[in-house]
Amino acid sequence: MDLSGFEPWLTRWRLEADGEPFASTWSQLLPVRREGQALMLKACMAEQEIQGSAFLGAYGGRGAVRVYEREADAVLMERAMGSSSLVDLALEAGEPAALRVICEQLTVLHAVSCPSDIHPISMETWFSALPVAAAQTGGVFSDAAQIYARLAATTRRVVPLHGDLHHGNLLDGGPRGWLAIDPKGLIGDPVYDYAIMLCLEPAAPQDGPATAPTVARRSLEVADMAGLSAPRLLAWTCCLAALYSAWFQGHEGVEPWVAIASDLIADFGDRMEGLEP
């Protein structure tokens, strides 16, 4: 077992390996223990993961895994050990049951304020690729950029946002309940945080994107659960899909994201008018 990528943290934080290392897209992870406590060590993090780990620490364990150590490109976190998953809940109790759990968790996370030394990413920065794609490519990107501009102009409430809370990023913490991981660390309209759960099929390989009609149906269900404006949620979801399309232009797997954005605009564009906050 090669643990070289986890040094010097194993020594510095007095950790013992408690399983095999594995990789995510942006980091390396290793189950560890310290004085018997089950923890997770994440190291070799990309810049966006470093930003996210700082934001995760700001939650202070409220609705998210606790952060015990953080330095450079490594973070030591609580390990969620429960046996349940939101994918299993969706399959066994029905899709709305899992969506409701995510909605309830976002209420908890949105109530946490950021310390002054944490600098979340603004919506303007997060969506900076969208106007660039609109200028270069036009089409769906131009349409989505116009929708985004209306959303930005009508945003009245701004809160810290997880930015990526879907079925795979909410884990069973046993007695502590459901715990969020891997925040992006944004700040903006709270409605945006409900968009990503609409777009993914949790049981599909690598959380594959859903179809536009499924997204539209879920938007009505989630808006009702969370007391949101359904047109505003649908509009943010369209913008999110267009943003992912802009990020992944030229890469395999981008087509479903383009389809979500373009189909939502074509089939449900009239629902996105007004966009009351």
mmCIF file of C-alpha atoms in Angstrom:
data_model
loop_
_atom_site.group_PDB
_atom_site.id
_atom_site.type_symbol
_atom_site.label_atom_id
_atom_site.label_comp_id
_atom_site.label_asym_id
_atom_site.label_seq_id
_atom_site.Cartn_x
_atom_site.Cartn_y
_atom_site.Cartn_z
ATOM 1 C CA MET A 1 0.000 0.000 0.000
ATOM 2 C CA ASP A 2 1.633 3.222 -1.201
ATOM 3 C CA LEU A 3 1.059 5.972 1.371
ATOM 4 C CA SER A 4 3.704 8.374 0.079
ATOM 5 C CA GLY A 5 1.084 10.903 -1.036
ATOM 6 C CA PHE A 6 -0.156 11.189 2.542
ATOM 7 C CA GLU A 7 3.136 12.149 4.121
ATOM 8 C CA PRO A 8 3.974 14.223 6.123
ATOM 9 C CA TRP A 9 0.406 14.330 7.442
ATOM 10 C CA LEU A 10 0.381 10.779 8.806
ATOM 11 C CA THR A 11 3.352 11.609 10.992
ATOM 12 C CA ARG A 12 2.450 15.195 11.843
ATOM 13 C CA TRP A 13 -1.129 14.405 12.841
ATOM 14 C CA ARG A 14 -0.270 11.033 14.494
ATOM 15 C CA LEU A 15 -2.433 8.950 12.182
ATOM 16 C CA GLU A 16 -2.601 5.253 11.354
ATOM 17 C CA ALA A 17 -3.935 3.951 8.043
ATOM 18 C CA ASP A 18 -7.281 2.181 8.472
ATOM 19 C CA GLY A 19 -8.000 1.055 4.923
ATOM 20 C CA GLU A 20 -6.896 1.347 1.338
ATOM 21 C CA PRO A 21 -6.243 4.757 -0.234
ATOM 22 C CA PHE A 22 -8.493 5.863 -3.071
ATOM 23 C CA ALA A 23 -8.744 8.805 -5.420
ATOM 24 C CA SER A 24 -11.418 11.314 -6.316
ATOM 25 C CA THR A 25 -11.223 13.638 -9.306
ATOM 26 C CA TRP A 26 -9.409 16.329 -7.329
ATOM 27 C CA SER A 27 -7.676 14.614 -4.398
ATOM 28 C CA GLN A 28 -6.373 11.470 -2.711
ATOM 29 C CA LEU A 29 -8.170 9.990 0.310
ATOM 30 C CA LEU A 30 -7.217 7.563 3.051
ATOM 31 C CA PRO A 31 -9.305 6.165 5.935
ATOM 32 C CA VAL A 32 -7.272 6.662 9.116
ATOM 33 C CA ARG A 33 -7.532 6.469 12.897
ATOM 34 C CA ARG A 34 -6.123 8.654 15.649
ATOM 35 C CA GLU A 35 -6.347 7.349 19.194
ATOM 36 C CA GLY A 36 -9.032 4.960 17.990
ATOM 37 C CA GLN A 37 -11.213 7.596 16.330
ATOM 38 C CA ALA A 38 -12.225 6.890 12.718
ATOM 39 C CA LEU A 39 -11.242 9.803 10.465
ATOM 40 C CA MET A 40 -10.674 10.553 6.786
ATOM 41 C CA LEU A 41 -7.473 12.122 5.491
ATOM 42 C CA LYS A 42 -7.734 14.006 2.213
ATOM 43 C CA ALA A 43 -4.446 15.110 0.643
ATOM 44 C CA CYS A 44 -2.924 16.245 -2.646
ATOM 45 C CA MET A 45 -5.979 18.457 -3.093
ATOM 46 C CA ALA A 46 -6.528 20.664 -6.122
ATOM 47 C CA GLU A 47 -7.016 24.374 -5.457
ATOM 48 C CA GLN A 48 -10.821 24.144 -5.496
ATOM 49 C CA GLU A 49 -10.662 21.359 -2.899
ATOM 50 C CA ILE A 50 -8.473 23.493 -0.641
ATOM 51 C CA GLN A 51 -11.072 26.267 -0.861
ATOM 52 C CA GLY A 52 -13.808 23.749 -0.118
ATOM 53 C CA SER A 53 -12.018 22.335 2.925
ATOM 54 C CA ALA A 54 -11.768 25.819 4.445
ATOM 55 C CA PHE A 55 -15.495 26.255 3.892
ATOM 56 C CA LEU A 56 -16.178 22.812 5.370
ATOM 57 C CA GLY A 57 -14.356 23.853 8.523
ATOM 58 C CA ALA A 58 -16.530 26.962 8.748
ATOM 59 C CA TYR A 59 -19.617 24.763 9.214
ATOM 60 C CA GLY A 60 -18.181 23.677 12.552
ATOM 61 C CA GLY A 61 -19.781 20.263 12.248
ATOM 62 C CA ARG A 62 -23.292 21.716 11.900
ATOM 63 C CA GLY A 63 -24.863 19.608 9.162
ATOM 64 C CA ALA A 64 -21.435 18.639 7.804
ATOM 65 C CA VAL A 65 -18.499 16.449 8.772
ATOM 66 C CA ARG A 66 -16.209 18.004 11.354
ATOM 67 C CA VAL A 67 -12.750 19.232 10.366
ATOM 68 C CA TYR A 68 -10.006 18.424 12.884
ATOM 69 C CA GLU A 69 -6.856 19.521 11.067
ATOM 70 C CA ARG A 70 -6.217 21.549 7.936
ATOM 71 C CA GLU A 71 -2.946 22.663 6.413
ATOM 72 C CA ALA A 72 -1.670 23.345 2.877
ATOM 73 C CA ASP A 73 -3.312 20.769 0.569
ATOM 74 C CA ALA A 74 -4.494 18.346 3.256
ATOM 75 C CA VAL A 75 -7.441 18.127 5.620
ATOM 76 C CA LEU A 76 -8.355 15.649 8.378
ATOM 77 C CA MET A 77 -12.095 15.099 8.710
ATOM 78 C CA GLU A 78 -14.703 13.136 10.578
ATOM 79 C CA ARG A 79 -15.439 9.838 8.835
ATOM 80 C CA ALA A 80 -19.166 9.234 8.316
ATOM 81 C CA MET A 81 -19.608 5.554 9.214
ATOM 82 C CA GLY A 82 -23.350 5.003 8.759
ATOM 83 C CA SER A 83 -24.546 2.244 6.445
ATOM 84 C CA SER A 84 -27.308 4.185 4.662
ATOM 85 C CA SER A 85 -27.038 6.290 1.524
ATOM 86 C CA LEU A 86 -29.361 8.705 -0.226
ATOM 87 C CA VAL A 87 -29.151 6.567 -3.356
ATOM 88 C CA ASP A 88 -30.523 3.620 -1.368
ATOM 89 C CA LEU A 89 -33.184 5.861 0.157
ATOM 90 C CA ALA A 90 -34.256 7.057 -3.288
ATOM 91 C CA LEU A 91 -34.464 3.498 -4.596
ATOM 92 C CA GLU A 92 -36.261 2.085 -1.548
ATOM 93 C CA ALA A 93 -38.518 4.934 -0.382
ATOM 94 C CA GLY A 94 -38.839 6.860 -3.623
ATOM 95 C CA GLU A 95 -37.017 9.775 -5.180
ATOM 96 C CA PRO A 96 -38.914 12.509 -3.260
ATOM 97 C CA ALA A 97 -37.775 11.045 0.088
ATOM 98 C CA ALA A 98 -34.112 11.597 -0.799
ATOM 99 C CA LEU A 99 -34.752 15.041 -2.273
ATOM 100 C CA ARG A 100 -36.527 16.061 0.932
ATOM 101 C CA VAL A 101 -33.484 15.069 3.004
ATOM 102 C CA ILE A 102 -31.247 17.282 0.858
ATOM 103 C CA CYS A 103 -33.692 20.178 1.167
ATOM 104 C CA GLU A 104 -33.733 19.828 4.950
ATOM 105 C CA GLN A 105 -29.945 19.727 5.058
ATOM 106 C CA LEU A 106 -29.644 22.895 2.997
ATOM 107 C CA THR A 107 -31.809 24.712 5.531
ATOM 108 C CA VAL A 108 -29.237 23.796 8.201
ATOM 109 C CA LEU A 109 -26.226 24.723 6.072
ATOM 110 C CA HIS A 110 -27.668 28.047 4.927
ATOM 111 C CA ALA A 111 -28.095 29.119 8.564
ATOM 112 C CA VAL A 112 -24.313 28.947 9.153
ATOM 113 C CA SER A 113 -22.419 32.205 8.735
ATOM 114 C CA CYS A 114 -18.881 32.375 7.355
ATOM 115 C CA PRO A 115 -16.054 33.539 9.630
ATOM 116 C CA SER A 116 -14.312 36.685 8.439
ATOM 117 C CA ASP A 117 -11.191 34.752 7.418
ATOM 118 C CA ILE A 118 -13.132 32.589 4.953
ATOM 119 C CA HIS A 119 -13.616 34.132 1.523
ATOM 120 C CA PRO A 120 -16.415 32.377 -0.388
ATOM 121 C CA ILE A 121 -16.665 32.533 -4.172
ATOM 122 C CA SER A 122 -19.211 35.009 -5.537
ATOM 123 C CA MET A 123 -21.808 34.007 -8.108
ATOM 124 C CA GLU A 124 -20.218 36.444 -10.548
ATOM 125 C CA THR A 125 -16.902 34.607 -10.289
ATOM 126 C CA TRP A 126 -18.501 31.148 -10.285
ATOM 127 C CA PHE A 127 -20.436 31.909 -13.475
ATOM 128 C CA SER A 128 -17.618 33.798 -15.228
ATOM 129 C CA ALA A 129 -17.298 31.088 -17.898
ATOM 130 C CA LEU A 130 -20.901 31.609 -19.042
ATOM 131 C CA PRO A 131 -20.583 35.092 -20.618
ATOM 132 C CA VAL A 132 -17.288 34.000 -22.203
ATOM 133 C CA ALA A 133 -19.018 31.004 -23.819
ATOM 134 C CA ALA A 134 -21.900 33.267 -24.855
ATOM 135 C CA ALA A 135 -19.519 35.650 -26.631
ATOM 136 C CA GLN A 136 -17.584 32.850 -28.310
ATOM 137 C CA THR A 137 -20.348 30.385 -29.160
ATOM 138 C CA GLY A 138 -23.725 32.094 -28.729
ATOM 139 C CA GLY A 139 -26.762 29.823 -28.837
ATOM 140 C CA VAL A 140 -27.763 28.252 -25.542
ATOM 141 C CA PHE A 141 -24.947 30.067 -23.753
ATOM 142 C CA SER A 142 -26.298 33.459 -24.793
ATOM 143 C CA ASP A 143 -29.800 32.498 -23.696
ATOM 144 C CA ALA A 144 -28.544 31.190 -20.349
ATOM 145 C CA ALA A 145 -26.343 34.263 -19.818
ATOM 146 C CA GLN A 146 -29.426 36.466 -20.192
ATOM 147 C CA ILE A 147 -31.328 34.339 -17.677
ATOM 148 C CA TYR A 148 -28.380 34.523 -15.280
ATOM 149 C CA ALA A 149 -28.286 38.318 -15.609
ATOM 150 C CA ARG A 150 -31.979 38.488 -14.613
ATOM 151 C CA LEU A 151 -31.373 36.181 -11.666
ATOM 152 C CA ALA A 152 -28.414 38.233 -10.466
ATOM 153 C CA ALA A 153 -30.396 41.461 -10.774
ATOM 154 C CA THR A 154 -33.289 40.062 -8.711
ATOM 155 C CA THR A 155 -31.280 38.351 -5.946
ATOM 156 C CA ARG A 156 -32.320 39.852 -2.624
ATOM 157 C CA ARG A 157 -31.008 37.332 -0.081
ATOM 158 C CA VAL A 158 -27.391 36.157 -0.065
ATOM 159 C CA VAL A 159 -26.099 33.257 2.070
ATOM 160 C CA PRO A 160 -23.110 30.887 2.114
ATOM 161 C CA LEU A 161 -23.763 28.083 -0.383
ATOM 162 C CA HIS A 162 -22.512 24.518 -0.404
ATOM 163 C CA GLY A 163 -22.558 24.624 -4.203
ATOM 164 C CA ASP A 164 -22.656 20.874 -4.874
ATOM 165 C CA LEU A 165 -25.063 19.157 -2.481
ATOM 166 C CA HIS A 166 -26.369 16.088 -4.262
ATOM 167 C CA HIS A 167 -26.965 12.489 -3.184
ATOM 168 C CA GLY A 168 -23.271 11.558 -3.209
ATOM 169 C CA ASN A 169 -22.193 14.506 -1.070
ATOM 170 C CA LEU A 170 -24.500 13.825 1.855
ATOM 171 C CA LEU A 171 -23.373 10.872 3.959
ATOM 172 C CA ASP A 172 -24.894 8.888 6.803
ATOM 173 C CA GLY A 173 -23.210 10.065 10.000
ATOM 174 C CA GLY A 174 -24.981 7.542 12.233
ATOM 175 C CA PRO A 175 -26.117 9.250 15.462
ATOM 176 C CA ARG A 176 -25.126 12.633 13.996
ATOM 177 C CA GLY A 177 -27.551 12.263 11.103
ATOM 178 C CA TRP A 178 -26.826 13.193 7.501
ATOM 179 C CA LEU A 179 -23.529 15.054 7.019
ATOM 180 C CA ALA A 180 -22.418 17.101 4.029
ATOM 181 C CA ILE A 181 -18.997 16.800 2.426
ATOM 182 C CA ASP A 182 -17.151 18.515 -0.432
ATOM 183 C CA PRO A 183 -18.621 22.036 -0.488
ATOM 184 C CA LYS A 184 -17.517 24.372 -3.252
ATOM 185 C CA GLY A 185 -17.676 27.359 -0.908
ATOM 186 C CA LEU A 186 -19.866 29.906 -2.683
ATOM 187 C CA ILE A 187 -22.014 32.818 -1.617
ATOM 188 C CA GLY A 188 -25.198 33.945 -3.323
ATOM 189 C CA ASP A 189 -28.890 33.270 -3.883
ATOM 190 C CA PRO A 190 -29.883 30.285 -1.706
ATOM 191 C CA VAL A 191 -32.138 28.968 -4.484
ATOM 192 C CA TYR A 192 -29.061 28.072 -6.530
ATOM 193 C CA ASP A 193 -28.063 25.414 -3.985
ATOM 194 C CA TYR A 194 -31.184 23.383 -4.821
ATOM 195 C CA ALA A 195 -30.370 23.114 -8.528
ATOM 196 C CA ILE A 196 -27.714 20.395 -8.694
ATOM 197 C CA MET A 197 -29.908 17.764 -6.996
ATOM 198 C CA LEU A 198 -32.391 18.139 -9.862
ATOM 199 C CA CYS A 199 -29.843 17.450 -12.580
ATOM 200 C CA LEU A 200 -28.250 14.183 -11.515
ATOM 201 C CA GLU A 201 -29.489 10.604 -11.678
ATOM 202 C CA PRO A 202 -27.964 9.220 -8.472
ATOM 203 C CA ALA A 203 -28.175 5.578 -9.499
ATOM 204 C CA ALA A 204 -26.537 6.224 -12.880
ATOM 205 C CA PRO A 205 -22.787 5.743 -13.408
ATOM 206 C CA GLN A 206 -20.860 8.794 -12.150
ATOM 207 C CA ASP A 207 -24.109 10.585 -11.290
ATOM 208 C CA GLY A 208 -25.107 10.959 -14.943
ATOM 209 C CA PRO A 209 -27.300 13.931 -15.892
ATOM 210 C CA ALA A 210 -31.076 13.580 -16.052
ATOM 211 C CA THR A 211 -33.322 14.655 -18.932
ATOM 212 C CA ALA A 212 -34.937 18.093 -19.088
ATOM 213 C CA PRO A 213 -38.505 16.816 -18.415
ATOM 214 C CA THR A 214 -37.265 14.998 -15.304
ATOM 215 C CA VAL A 215 -35.437 18.132 -14.160
ATOM 216 C CA ALA A 216 -38.564 20.239 -14.698
ATOM 217 C CA ARG A 217 -40.731 17.785 -12.750
ATOM 218 C CA ARG A 218 -38.262 17.687 -9.874
ATOM 219 C CA SER A 219 -38.071 21.484 -9.816
ATOM 220 C CA LEU A 220 -41.784 21.664 -9.005
ATOM 221 C CA GLU A 221 -41.448 18.998 -6.288
ATOM 222 C CA VAL A 222 -38.392 20.575 -4.655
ATOM 223 C CA ALA A 223 -39.810 24.100 -4.866
ATOM 224 C CA ASP A 224 -42.878 22.879 -2.991
ATOM 225 C CA MET A 225 -40.767 21.029 -0.383
ATOM 226 C CA ALA A 226 -38.468 23.982 0.284
ATOM 227 C CA GLY A 227 -40.911 26.858 -0.177
ATOM 228 C CA LEU A 228 -39.072 28.241 -3.212
ATOM 229 C CA SER A 229 -40.179 30.027 -6.371
ATOM 230 C CA ALA A 230 -40.464 27.214 -8.916
ATOM 231 C CA PRO A 231 -39.655 29.469 -11.913
ATOM 232 C CA ARG A 232 -36.579 30.810 -10.126
ATOM 233 C CA LEU A 233 -35.364 27.302 -9.271
ATOM 234 C CA LEU A 234 -35.877 26.169 -12.858
ATOM 235 C CA ALA A 235 -33.975 29.225 -14.108
ATOM 236 C CA TRP A 236 -31.008 28.599 -11.803
ATOM 237 C CA THR A 237 -31.013 24.962 -12.894
ATOM 238 C CA CYS A 238 -30.892 26.002 -16.539
ATOM 239 C CA CYS A 239 -27.957 28.307 -15.781
ATOM 240 C CA LEU A 240 -26.147 25.574 -13.857
ATOM 241 C CA ALA A 241 -26.507 23.146 -16.777
ATOM 242 C CA ALA A 242 -25.236 25.807 -19.188
ATOM 243 C CA LEU A 243 -22.299 26.552 -16.881
ATOM 244 C CA TYR A 244 -21.309 22.871 -16.778
ATOM 245 C CA SER A 245 -21.619 22.830 -20.566
ATOM 246 C CA ALA A 246 -19.277 25.828 -20.790
ATOM 247 C CA TRP A 247 -16.754 24.219 -18.461
ATOM 248 C CA PHE A 248 -16.756 20.905 -20.323
ATOM 249 C CA GLN A 249 -16.875 22.132 -23.923
ATOM 250 C CA GLY A 250 -14.936 19.715 -26.098
ATOM 251 C CA HIS A 251 -14.891 16.984 -23.443
ATOM 252 C CA GLU A 252 -16.667 13.641 -23.478
ATOM 253 C CA GLY A 253 -19.955 13.668 -21.597
ATOM 254 C CA VAL A 254 -20.820 17.334 -22.140
ATOM 255 C CA GLU A 255 -23.768 16.645 -24.466
ATOM 256 C CA PRO A 256 -26.312 15.760 -21.735
ATOM 257 C CA TRP A 257 -25.584 19.049 -19.946
ATOM 258 C CA VAL A 258 -26.071 21.002 -23.166
ATOM 259 C CA ALA A 259 -29.323 19.116 -23.717
ATOM 260 C CA ILE A 260 -30.643 19.990 -20.247
ATOM 261 C CA ALA A 261 -29.981 23.703 -20.756
ATOM 262 C CA SER A 262 -31.238 23.920 -24.330
ATOM 263 C CA ASP A 263 -34.337 21.746 -23.718
ATOM 264 C CA LEU A 264 -35.284 23.666 -20.573
ATOM 265 C CA ILE A 265 -35.096 26.932 -22.492
ATOM 266 C CA ALA A 266 -37.023 25.543 -25.465
ATOM 267 C CA ASP A 267 -39.719 23.722 -23.518
ATOM 268 C CA PHE A 268 -40.044 25.672 -20.282
ATOM 269 C CA GLY A 269 -38.650 29.118 -21.087
ATOM 270 C CA ASP A 270 -42.009 30.757 -20.465
ATOM 271 C CA ARG A 271 -41.866 29.563 -16.843
ATOM 272 C CA MET A 272 -38.635 31.506 -16.313
ATOM 273 C CA GLU A 273 -40.118 34.922 -16.946
ATOM 274 C CA GLY A 274 -40.400 37.355 -14.070
ATOM 275 C CA LEU A 275 -38.065 35.509 -11.703
ATOM 276 C CA GLU A 276 -39.312 36.985 -8.460
ATOM 277 C CA PRO A 277 -36.805 36.670 -5.600
#
